[in-house]
mmCIF file of C-alpha atoms in Angstrom:
data_model
loop_
_atom_site.group_PDB
_atom_site.id
_atom_site.type_symbol
_atom_site.label_atom_id
_atom_site.label_comp_id
_atom_site.label_asym_id
_atom_site.label_seq_id
_atom_site.Cartn_x
_atom_site.Cartn_y
_atom_site.Cartn_z
ATOM 1 C CA MET A 1 19.562 31.378 144.863
ATOM 2 C CA PRO A 2 22.163 34.205 144.902
ATOM 3 C CA ILE A 3 24.892 34.400 142.294
ATOM 4 C CA LYS A 4 28.249 33.295 143.690
ATOM 5 C CA VAL A 5 30.262 33.123 140.477
ATOM 6 C CA LEU A 6 30.572 35.210 137.319
ATOM 7 C CA ALA A 7 32.114 33.108 134.565
ATOM 8 C CA THR A 8 32.864 35.088 131.436
ATOM 9 C CA ASP A 9 34.339 34.750 127.994
ATOM 10 C CA LEU A 10 36.969 37.378 127.128
ATOM 11 C CA ASP A 11 37.161 38.334 123.442
ATOM 12 C CA GLY A 12 33.939 40.009 122.384
ATOM 13 C CA THR A 13 32.599 39.770 125.926
ATOM 14 C CA LEU A 14 34.574 41.017 128.950
ATOM 15 C CA ILE A 15 37.325 42.742 126.965
ATOM 16 C CA PRO A 16 36.338 46.336 126.139
ATOM 17 C CA ILE A 17 35.753 47.201 122.513
ATOM 18 C CA ALA A 18 38.494 49.481 121.202
ATOM 19 C CA GLY A 19 37.574 53.126 121.651
ATOM 20 C CA ASN A 20 34.410 52.379 123.659
ATOM 21 C CA ALA A 21 34.568 54.645 126.719
ATOM 22 C CA ASP A 22 31.397 53.120 128.189
ATOM 23 C CA ASN A 23 33.034 49.698 128.160
ATOM 24 C CA ARG A 24 36.067 51.005 130.042
ATOM 25 C CA ARG A 25 33.859 52.705 132.626
ATOM 26 C CA ASP A 26 31.624 49.684 133.070
ATOM 27 C CA LEU A 27 34.573 47.333 133.448
ATOM 28 C CA VAL A 28 35.606 49.347 136.502
ATOM 29 C CA ALA A 29 32.025 49.316 137.794
ATOM 30 C CA LEU A 30 31.859 45.552 137.284
ATOM 31 C CA GLN A 31 34.905 45.045 139.477
ATOM 32 C CA GLN A 32 33.210 47.035 142.217
ATOM 33 C CA VAL A 33 30.038 44.927 141.991
ATOM 34 C CA LEU A 34 32.088 41.731 142.220
ATOM 35 C CA HIS A 35 33.883 43.068 145.290
ATOM 36 C CA ASP A 36 30.787 44.420 147.029
ATOM 37 C CA ARG A 37 28.764 41.244 146.436
ATOM 38 C CA ASN A 38 31.642 38.848 147.112
ATOM 39 C CA ILE A 39 31.187 37.221 143.701
ATOM 40 C CA THR A 40 33.997 34.991 142.439
ATOM 41 C CA LEU A 41 35.294 35.818 138.947
ATOM 42 C CA ILE A 42 36.436 33.097 136.564
ATOM 43 C CA PHE A 43 37.571 33.514 132.964
ATOM 44 C CA VAL A 44 36.334 30.925 130.452
ATOM 45 C CA THR A 45 38.157 31.584 127.208
ATOM 46 C CA GLY A 46 39.513 30.120 124.015
ATOM 47 C CA ARG A 47 42.814 31.848 124.729
ATOM 48 C CA SER A 48 45.844 29.982 125.999
ATOM 49 C CA PHE A 49 47.136 30.710 129.486
ATOM 50 C CA HIS A 50 49.858 32.966 128.068
ATOM 51 C CA LEU A 51 47.450 34.941 125.877
ATOM 52 C CA THR A 52 44.992 35.251 128.771
ATOM 53 C CA GLN A 53 47.704 36.764 130.930
ATOM 54 C CA GLN A 54 48.485 39.156 128.095
ATOM 55 C CA ALA A 55 44.835 40.216 127.998
ATOM 56 C CA ILE A 56 44.792 40.904 131.754
ATOM 57 C CA ASP A 57 47.756 43.256 131.349
ATOM 58 C CA GLN A 58 46.732 44.806 128.032
ATOM 59 C CA PHE A 59 43.122 45.585 128.949
ATOM 60 C CA ASP A 60 43.551 46.071 132.706
ATOM 61 C CA LEU A 61 41.152 43.233 133.463
ATOM 62 C CA PRO A 62 40.415 42.172 137.041
ATOM 63 C CA VAL A 63 42.506 39.193 138.118
ATOM 64 C CA PRO A 64 40.216 36.148 138.301
ATOM 65 C CA HIS A 65 40.066 33.428 140.922
ATOM 66 C CA SER A 66 40.557 30.776 138.227
ATOM 67 C CA MET A 67 40.909 30.552 134.473
ATOM 68 C CA VAL A 68 39.454 27.985 132.105
ATOM 69 C CA CYS A 69 41.625 28.326 128.989
ATOM 70 C CA ASP A 70 41.953 26.695 125.572
ATOM 71 C CA VAL A 71 38.168 26.317 125.091
ATOM 72 C CA GLY A 72 37.771 24.204 128.221
ATOM 73 C CA THR A 73 40.882 22.030 127.891
ATOM 74 C CA SER A 74 43.000 23.570 130.647
ATOM 75 C CA ILE A 75 42.289 25.036 134.070
ATOM 76 C CA PHE A 76 44.487 27.312 136.167
ATOM 77 C CA ARG A 77 43.888 28.269 139.801
ATOM 78 C CA THR A 78 45.205 31.148 141.850
ATOM 79 C CA THR A 79 47.687 30.407 144.604
ATOM 80 C CA ALA A 80 48.301 32.031 147.967
ATOM 81 C CA ASP A 81 50.882 34.363 146.402
ATOM 82 C CA SER A 82 48.437 35.479 143.658
ATOM 83 C CA THR A 83 50.086 33.521 140.858
ATOM 84 C CA PHE A 84 48.419 30.766 138.837
ATOM 85 C CA GLU A 85 49.034 27.036 138.961
ATOM 86 C CA PHE A 86 48.102 24.459 136.351
ATOM 87 C CA CYS A 87 45.382 22.024 137.435
ATOM 88 C CA ASP A 88 47.024 18.619 136.985
ATOM 89 C CA ASP A 89 43.913 16.713 138.086
ATOM 90 C CA TYR A 90 41.894 18.070 135.186
ATOM 91 C CA SER A 91 44.695 17.359 132.721
ATOM 92 C CA ARG A 92 44.885 13.734 133.847
ATOM 93 C CA HIS A 93 41.142 13.492 133.406
ATOM 94 C CA LEU A 94 41.379 14.679 129.784
ATOM 95 C CA SER A 95 44.254 12.268 129.104
ATOM 96 C CA GLN A 96 41.940 9.407 129.970
ATOM 97 C CA LEU A 97 39.336 10.705 127.507
ATOM 98 C CA THR A 98 41.795 10.751 124.578
ATOM 99 C CA VAL A 99 43.940 7.703 125.320
ATOM 100 C CA SER A 100 42.792 5.927 122.127
ATOM 101 C CA CYS A 101 43.951 8.828 119.914
ATOM 102 C CA PRO A 102 46.334 11.356 121.511
ATOM 103 C CA ILE A 103 46.564 14.791 119.949
ATOM 104 C CA SER A 104 49.862 13.924 118.230
ATOM 105 C CA GLU A 105 48.104 11.229 116.203
ATOM 106 C CA LEU A 106 45.188 13.537 115.426
ATOM 107 C CA THR A 107 47.567 16.261 114.218
ATOM 108 C CA SER A 108 49.328 13.865 111.837
ATOM 109 C CA GLU A 109 46.023 12.642 110.473
ATOM 110 C CA LEU A 110 44.826 16.155 109.571
ATOM 111 C CA GLN A 111 48.054 17.543 108.106
ATOM 112 C CA SER A 112 46.835 16.996 104.548
ATOM 113 C CA TRP A 113 43.528 18.914 104.840
ATOM 114 C CA SER A 114 44.219 21.713 102.361
ATOM 115 C CA GLU A 115 41.345 24.054 103.274
ATOM 116 C CA LEU A 116 42.373 24.192 106.927
ATOM 117 C CA THR A 117 45.248 26.285 108.214
ATOM 118 C CA PHE A 118 46.819 25.443 111.544
ATOM 119 C CA GLN A 119 46.639 28.307 114.005
ATOM 120 C CA GLU A 120 49.818 29.626 115.579
ATOM 121 C CA THR A 121 51.737 27.387 118.001
ATOM 122 C CA GLU A 122 50.785 29.506 121.011
ATOM 123 C CA LYS A 123 47.095 28.923 120.202
ATOM 124 C CA GLN A 124 47.415 25.136 120.294
ATOM 125 C CA GLY A 125 47.218 23.059 123.471
ATOM 126 C CA PRO A 126 47.859 19.542 124.759
ATOM 127 C CA PHE A 127 44.132 18.818 124.334
ATOM 128 C CA LYS A 128 43.184 21.427 121.702
ATOM 129 C CA LEU A 129 43.945 21.422 117.992
ATOM 130 C CA SER A 130 43.000 24.689 116.303
ATOM 131 C CA PHE A 131 42.607 25.778 112.680
ATOM 132 C CA TYR A 132 41.631 28.823 110.662
ATOM 133 C CA ALA A 133 39.112 28.474 107.839
ATOM 134 C CA GLU A 134 37.699 31.056 105.475
ATOM 135 C CA SER A 135 34.229 32.044 106.644
ATOM 136 C CA SER A 136 32.755 30.912 103.303
ATOM 137 C CA VAL A 137 33.857 27.304 103.905
ATOM 138 C CA LEU A 138 33.569 27.226 107.703
ATOM 139 C CA ALA A 139 30.278 25.311 107.839
ATOM 140 C CA GLY A 140 31.376 22.812 105.207
ATOM 141 C CA GLN A 141 34.743 22.146 106.835
ATOM 142 C CA THR A 142 33.111 21.779 110.240
ATOM 143 C CA ASP A 143 30.705 19.163 108.853
ATOM 144 C CA ARG A 144 33.525 17.374 107.036
ATOM 145 C CA LEU A 145 35.579 17.141 110.193
ATOM 146 C CA ARG A 146 32.638 15.902 112.232
ATOM 147 C CA ASN A 147 31.865 13.217 109.659
ATOM 148 C CA HIS A 148 35.498 12.108 109.553
ATOM 149 C CA ILE A 149 35.683 11.873 113.344
ATOM 150 C CA ALA A 150 32.427 9.907 113.488
ATOM 151 C CA ARG A 151 33.516 7.430 110.791
ATOM 152 C CA SER A 152 36.869 6.890 112.507
ATOM 153 C CA SER A 153 35.374 6.758 116.025
ATOM 154 C CA LEU A 154 37.927 9.268 117.276
ATOM 155 C CA PRO A 155 37.562 10.596 120.852
ATOM 156 C CA TRP A 156 37.367 14.194 119.616
ATOM 157 C CA SER A 157 34.658 16.747 118.862
ATOM 158 C CA VAL A 158 34.522 19.887 116.723
ATOM 159 C CA VAL A 159 33.601 23.412 117.784
ATOM 160 C CA SER A 160 33.493 26.235 115.258
ATOM 161 C CA SER A 161 33.008 29.977 115.577
ATOM 162 C CA GLN A 162 33.974 33.240 113.927
ATOM 163 C CA ASP A 163 36.483 35.777 115.160
ATOM 164 C CA PRO A 164 34.349 38.817 116.141
ATOM 165 C CA GLU A 165 36.977 41.254 114.842
ATOM 166 C CA THR A 166 38.295 39.631 111.650
ATOM 167 C CA GLY A 167 35.348 37.444 110.648
ATOM 168 C CA MET A 168 37.770 34.561 110.090
ATOM 169 C CA GLY A 169 36.424 31.093 110.786
ATOM 170 C CA LEU A 170 37.865 29.293 113.800
ATOM 171 C CA ILE A 171 37.741 25.537 114.305
ATOM 172 C CA ASP A 172 38.786 23.765 117.495
ATOM 173 C CA LEU A 173 39.065 20.020 118.001
ATOM 174 C CA LEU A 174 38.582 19.110 121.646
ATOM 175 C CA PRO A 175 38.274 15.821 123.570
ATOM 176 C CA VAL A 176 34.818 14.384 123.006
ATOM 177 C CA GLY A 177 32.231 16.071 125.202
ATOM 178 C CA VAL A 178 34.681 18.707 126.417
ATOM 179 C CA SER A 179 33.756 22.370 126.120
ATOM 180 C CA LYS A 180 33.814 25.548 128.147
ATOM 181 C CA ALA A 181 30.736 24.218 129.950
ATOM 182 C CA TYR A 182 32.371 20.846 130.652
ATOM 183 C CA ALA A 183 35.397 22.489 132.292
ATOM 184 C CA LEU A 184 33.267 24.970 134.209
ATOM 185 C CA ASN A 185 31.070 22.120 135.478
ATOM 186 C CA TRP A 186 34.185 20.250 136.627
ATOM 187 C CA TRP A 187 35.521 23.360 138.373
ATOM 188 C CA ALA A 188 32.185 24.045 140.078
ATOM 189 C CA SER A 189 31.731 20.420 141.140
ATOM 190 C CA GLU A 190 35.127 20.489 142.835
ATOM 191 C CA ARG A 191 33.886 23.458 144.881
ATOM 192 C CA ARG A 192 30.322 22.189 145.339
ATOM 193 C CA ILE A 193 28.856 25.217 143.595
ATOM 194 C CA ALA A 194 25.443 24.716 141.992
ATOM 195 C CA LYS A 195 24.780 25.729 138.392
ATOM 196 C CA THR A 196 22.077 28.119 139.580
ATOM 197 C CA GLU A 197 24.747 30.031 141.524
ATOM 198 C CA ILE A 198 26.749 30.763 138.354
ATOM 199 C CA ALA A 199 26.178 33.447 135.722
ATOM 200 C CA PHE A 200 27.921 32.903 132.373
ATOM 201 C CA ALA A 201 28.499 35.663 129.814
ATOM 202 C CA GLY A 202 29.402 35.002 126.200
ATOM 203 C CA ASP A 203 29.023 36.006 122.575
ATOM 204 C CA SER A 204 30.175 33.341 120.111
ATOM 205 C CA GLY A 205 29.875 29.736 118.952
ATOM 206 C CA ASN A 206 32.340 28.277 121.425
ATOM 207 C CA ASP A 207 30.207 29.763 124.228
ATOM 208 C CA LEU A 208 27.081 27.882 123.148
ATOM 209 C CA ALA A 209 27.611 24.884 125.408
ATOM 210 C CA ALA A 210 27.979 27.108 128.461
ATOM 211 C CA LEU A 211 25.082 29.366 127.467
ATOM 212 C CA THR A 212 22.821 26.299 127.317
ATOM 213 C CA ALA A 213 24.217 24.392 130.326
ATOM 214 C CA GLY A 214 21.804 25.535 133.018
ATOM 215 C CA TYR A 215 23.625 28.616 134.269
ATOM 216 C CA LYS A 216 22.191 32.097 134.350
ATOM 217 C CA SER A 217 23.094 33.226 130.835
ATOM 218 C CA ILE A 218 24.151 36.666 129.630
ATOM 219 C CA LEU A 219 24.291 37.454 125.913
ATOM 220 C CA VAL A 220 26.062 40.712 125.144
ATOM 221 C CA SER A 221 24.496 42.776 122.354
ATOM 222 C CA ASN A 222 27.384 42.089 119.957
ATOM 223 C CA ALA A 223 26.797 38.319 120.152
ATOM 224 C CA HIS A 224 26.474 36.597 116.791
ATOM 225 C CA GLN A 225 22.849 36.378 115.669
ATOM 226 C CA SER A 226 23.065 32.621 115.163
ATOM 227 C CA VAL A 227 24.201 32.265 118.777
ATOM 228 C CA ARG A 228 21.412 34.517 120.019
ATOM 229 C CA ASP A 229 18.842 32.476 118.088
ATOM 230 C CA GLU A 230 20.077 29.109 119.331
ATOM 231 C CA VAL A 231 20.421 30.186 122.961
ATOM 232 C CA SER A 232 16.964 31.785 122.918
ATOM 233 C CA ARG A 233 15.467 28.627 121.416
ATOM 234 C CA PHE A 234 17.051 26.469 124.113
ATOM 235 C CA HIS A 235 15.854 28.628 126.990
ATOM 236 C CA ARG A 236 12.361 28.847 125.492
ATOM 237 C CA GLN A 237 12.078 25.090 124.929
ATOM 238 C CA THR A 238 13.316 24.307 128.449
ATOM 239 C CA GLY A 239 11.153 26.961 130.109
ATOM 240 C CA GLN A 240 14.215 28.809 131.400
ATOM 241 C CA GLN A 241 13.544 32.209 129.845
ATOM 242 C CA ASP A 242 14.061 33.911 133.206
ATOM 243 C CA ASP A 243 17.615 32.562 133.277
ATOM 244 C CA LEU A 244 18.604 34.361 130.054
ATOM 245 C CA TRP A 245 19.392 38.048 129.699
ATOM 246 C CA HIS A 246 19.755 39.645 126.266
ATOM 247 C CA SER A 247 21.730 42.773 127.057
ATOM 248 C CA GLN A 248 21.287 45.857 124.920
ATOM 249 C CA HIS A 249 24.913 46.741 125.654
ATOM 250 C CA PRO A 250 28.069 45.321 124.049
ATOM 251 C CA ALA A 251 31.069 43.586 125.600
ATOM 252 C CA SER A 252 32.055 44.769 129.118
ATOM 253 C CA SER A 253 28.937 46.900 129.482
ATOM 254 C CA GLY A 254 26.740 43.949 128.581
ATOM 255 C CA VAL A 255 28.431 41.743 131.182
ATOM 256 C CA LEU A 256 27.802 44.347 133.895
ATOM 257 C CA ASP A 257 24.236 44.884 132.719
ATOM 258 C CA GLY A 258 23.519 41.155 132.720
ATOM 259 C CA LEU A 259 25.095 40.475 136.079
ATOM 260 C CA LEU A 260 22.992 43.177 137.698
ATOM 261 C CA GLN A 261 19.841 41.430 136.487
ATOM 262 C CA PHE A 262 20.771 38.272 138.340
ATOM 263 C CA VAL A 263 22.152 39.728 141.567
ATOM 264 C CA ASP A 264 19.610 39.799 144.403
ATOM 265 C CA ASP A 265 18.139 43.226 145.175
ATOM 266 C CA SER A 266 19.947 44.936 142.304
ATOM 267 C CA PRO A 267 18.170 47.787 140.517
ATOM 268 C CA ILE A 268 17.219 47.184 136.901
ATOM 269 C CA ARG A 269 19.323 49.377 134.637
#
């Protein structure tokens, strides 16, 4: 089945690595492939809407059809005049998932956790509570949070990853079951697009759900080794090895390389 959609993470994936001329060149080539093949582009990122717009301007990224922001907790769609509108239907859906413990209550409950540092205001969301944690305590804090949520039966889940540039630990609390994959599934279902018609590119822990959700999966070469191992294990155990591409190229170049493997009649690079 031909690829109709390229869904891609931004930081560490679509965004060119600083000083990498190949990435800049391949980002331009990727836009041409999307145009020539009539493939819809959607961003699936941990960034807020505002920070995603900044990235489009700063890195000269192609303007997507839609944007899944805040690690799957907000969706924005393009309008007829090429601006973006917030998807109220999805927001109402998430409100129903967290009605027993809204984010305001969750925030108050976690104020006293000394080893967690709240991320900046612009990195928070109405359905996303985000912290920094030193990499040395990231695993322990993630487990502690998960245990606390389970004991208290809170309608929230924990996703952790590491910033590819700083190495700092990142922890996001999201409505239970919600992830980049959850939002992308919702978006695709609204448009009656099958999973097999979507290619997803990613590199870090908060991409794991999407990389193991049944899409064609692209791992850029700079992906964390733990992510590469887990995604490979999933595809091997489910017999979906042909749906996974380990690119030998980083970031933008890896996205282009991976997409070409899954586009019908494309030459192998």
